[in-house]
Coordinates of C-alpha atoms in Angstrom, one line a residue:
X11 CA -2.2 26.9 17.0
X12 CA -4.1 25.7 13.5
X13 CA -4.7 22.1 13.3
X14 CA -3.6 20.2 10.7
X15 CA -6.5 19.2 8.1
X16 CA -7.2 15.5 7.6
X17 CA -5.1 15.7 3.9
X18 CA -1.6 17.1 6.1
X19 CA -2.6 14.8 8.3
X20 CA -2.6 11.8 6.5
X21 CA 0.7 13.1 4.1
X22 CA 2.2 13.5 7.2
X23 CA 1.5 9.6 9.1
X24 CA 2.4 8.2 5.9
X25 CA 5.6 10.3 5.8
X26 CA 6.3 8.7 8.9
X27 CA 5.5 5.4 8.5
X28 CA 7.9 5.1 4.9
X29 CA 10.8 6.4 6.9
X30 CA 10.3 3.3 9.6
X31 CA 13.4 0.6 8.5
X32 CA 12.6 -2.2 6.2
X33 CA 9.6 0.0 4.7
X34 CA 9.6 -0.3 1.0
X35 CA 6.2 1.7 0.0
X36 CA 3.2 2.6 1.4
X37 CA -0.1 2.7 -0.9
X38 CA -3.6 4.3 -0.3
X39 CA -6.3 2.9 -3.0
X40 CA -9.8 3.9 -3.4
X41 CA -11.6 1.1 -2.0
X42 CA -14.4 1.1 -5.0
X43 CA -12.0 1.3 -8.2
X44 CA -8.5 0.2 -6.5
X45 CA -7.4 3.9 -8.1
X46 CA -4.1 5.0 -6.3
X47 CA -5.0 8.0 -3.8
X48 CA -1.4 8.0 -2.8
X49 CA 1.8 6.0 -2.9
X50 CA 5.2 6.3 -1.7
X51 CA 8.7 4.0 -2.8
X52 CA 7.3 2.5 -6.1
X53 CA 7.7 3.6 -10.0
X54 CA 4.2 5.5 -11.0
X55 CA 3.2 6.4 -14.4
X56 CA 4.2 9.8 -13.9
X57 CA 7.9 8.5 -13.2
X58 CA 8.1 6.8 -16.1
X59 CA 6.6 9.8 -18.1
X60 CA 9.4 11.9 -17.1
X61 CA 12.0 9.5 -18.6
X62 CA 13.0 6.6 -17.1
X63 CA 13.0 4.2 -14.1
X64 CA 13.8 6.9 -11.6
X65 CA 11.7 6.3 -8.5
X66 CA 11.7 7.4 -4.9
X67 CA 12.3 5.1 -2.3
X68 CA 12.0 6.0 1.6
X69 CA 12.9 9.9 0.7
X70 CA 16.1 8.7 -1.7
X71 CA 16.7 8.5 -5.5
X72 CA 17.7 5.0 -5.2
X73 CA 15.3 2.0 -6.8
X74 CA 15.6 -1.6 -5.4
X75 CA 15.6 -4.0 -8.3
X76 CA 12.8 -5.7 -9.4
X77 CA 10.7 -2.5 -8.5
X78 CA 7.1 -2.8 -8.9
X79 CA 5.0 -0.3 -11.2
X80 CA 2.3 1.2 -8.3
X81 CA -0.1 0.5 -10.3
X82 CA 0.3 -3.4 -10.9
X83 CA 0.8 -3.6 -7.5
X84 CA -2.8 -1.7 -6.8
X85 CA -4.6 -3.6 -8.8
X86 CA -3.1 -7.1 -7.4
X87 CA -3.6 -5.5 -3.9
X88 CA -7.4 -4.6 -4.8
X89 CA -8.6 -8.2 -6.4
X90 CA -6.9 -9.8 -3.4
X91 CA -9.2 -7.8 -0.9
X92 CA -12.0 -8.3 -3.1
X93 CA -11.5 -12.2 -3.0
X94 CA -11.2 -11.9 0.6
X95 CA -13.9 -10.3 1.0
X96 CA -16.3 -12.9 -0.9
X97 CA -14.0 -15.8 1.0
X98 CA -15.6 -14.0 3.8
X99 CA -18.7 -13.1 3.6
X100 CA -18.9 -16.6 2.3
X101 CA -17.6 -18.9 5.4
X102 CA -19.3 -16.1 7.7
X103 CA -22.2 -14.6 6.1
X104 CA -23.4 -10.9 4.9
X105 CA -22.3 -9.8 8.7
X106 CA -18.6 -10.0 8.7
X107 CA -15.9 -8.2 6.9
X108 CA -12.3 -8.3 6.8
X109 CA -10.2 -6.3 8.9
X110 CA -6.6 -6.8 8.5
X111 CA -5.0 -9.3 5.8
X112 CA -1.0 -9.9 5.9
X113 CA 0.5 -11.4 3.3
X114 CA 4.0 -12.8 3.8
X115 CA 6.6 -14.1 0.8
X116 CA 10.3 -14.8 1.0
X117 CA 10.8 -10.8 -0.3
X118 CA 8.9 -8.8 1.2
X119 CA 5.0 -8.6 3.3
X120 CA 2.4 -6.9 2.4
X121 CA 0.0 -5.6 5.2
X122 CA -3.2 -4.5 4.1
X123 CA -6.0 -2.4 6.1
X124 CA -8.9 -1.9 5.0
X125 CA -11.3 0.8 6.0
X126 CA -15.1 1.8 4.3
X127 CA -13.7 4.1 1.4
X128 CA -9.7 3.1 1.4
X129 CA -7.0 0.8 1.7
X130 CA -4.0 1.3 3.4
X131 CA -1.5 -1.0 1.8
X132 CA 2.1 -1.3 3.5
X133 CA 5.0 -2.8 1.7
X134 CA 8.0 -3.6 3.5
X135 CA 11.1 -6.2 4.2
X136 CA 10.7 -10.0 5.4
X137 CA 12.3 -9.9 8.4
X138 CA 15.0 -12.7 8.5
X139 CA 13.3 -15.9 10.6

């Protein structure tokens, strides 16, 4: 049996991961620019190309309201780990870096991985407290 090459691979975790409840969209960004490598569940400039607000949500044609364009969400995504970062290296010097940052609001949470060339960004529900 073939394996799977790291591209299937990934398609396929991240498959996975926007059909787990309360997920709203997953995001991949290029770590140097914020450029969207991939994204699932928001509106992307190709969907609006194609003639209106039609966006996939969690495999469905169905949009929340109040949808986010991917890329406004990128960019606020990439100057918030770049502020962490310098919050960081700041308080801890040259030798740390950040690892995980969660950001919680009364819609939804944001969790946000970071890795050497991407960032894994996961959108999904606030779970009720």
């Amino acid at each position: 049996m073939q394996q799977p090459t790291p591209l299937e691979e990934t398609a396929a975790l991240l498959a996975r991961l926007a059909q787990r409840p309360g997920v709203q969209s997953t995001l991949i960004l290029s770590r140097d620019t914020g450029a969207i490598v991939r994204s699932t569940g928001l509106i992307t400039a190709e969907d609006l190309a194609e003639g209106g607000e039609k966006a996939v949500r969690n495999g469905t044609d169905t949009m929340k309201k109040g949808t986010r364009r991917a890329d406004e969400v990128a960019h606020l995504v990439w100057t918030f780990v770049k502020n962490a970062g310098t919050t960081t290296t700041g308080l801890n010097g040259e030798s740390d870096e950040v690892k995980l940052l969660r950001l919680r609001t009364k819609r939804n949470e944001l969790v946000i991985v970071p890795d050497s060339k991407f960032l894994l960004v996961v959108v999904h529900d606030t779970p009720p407290a």
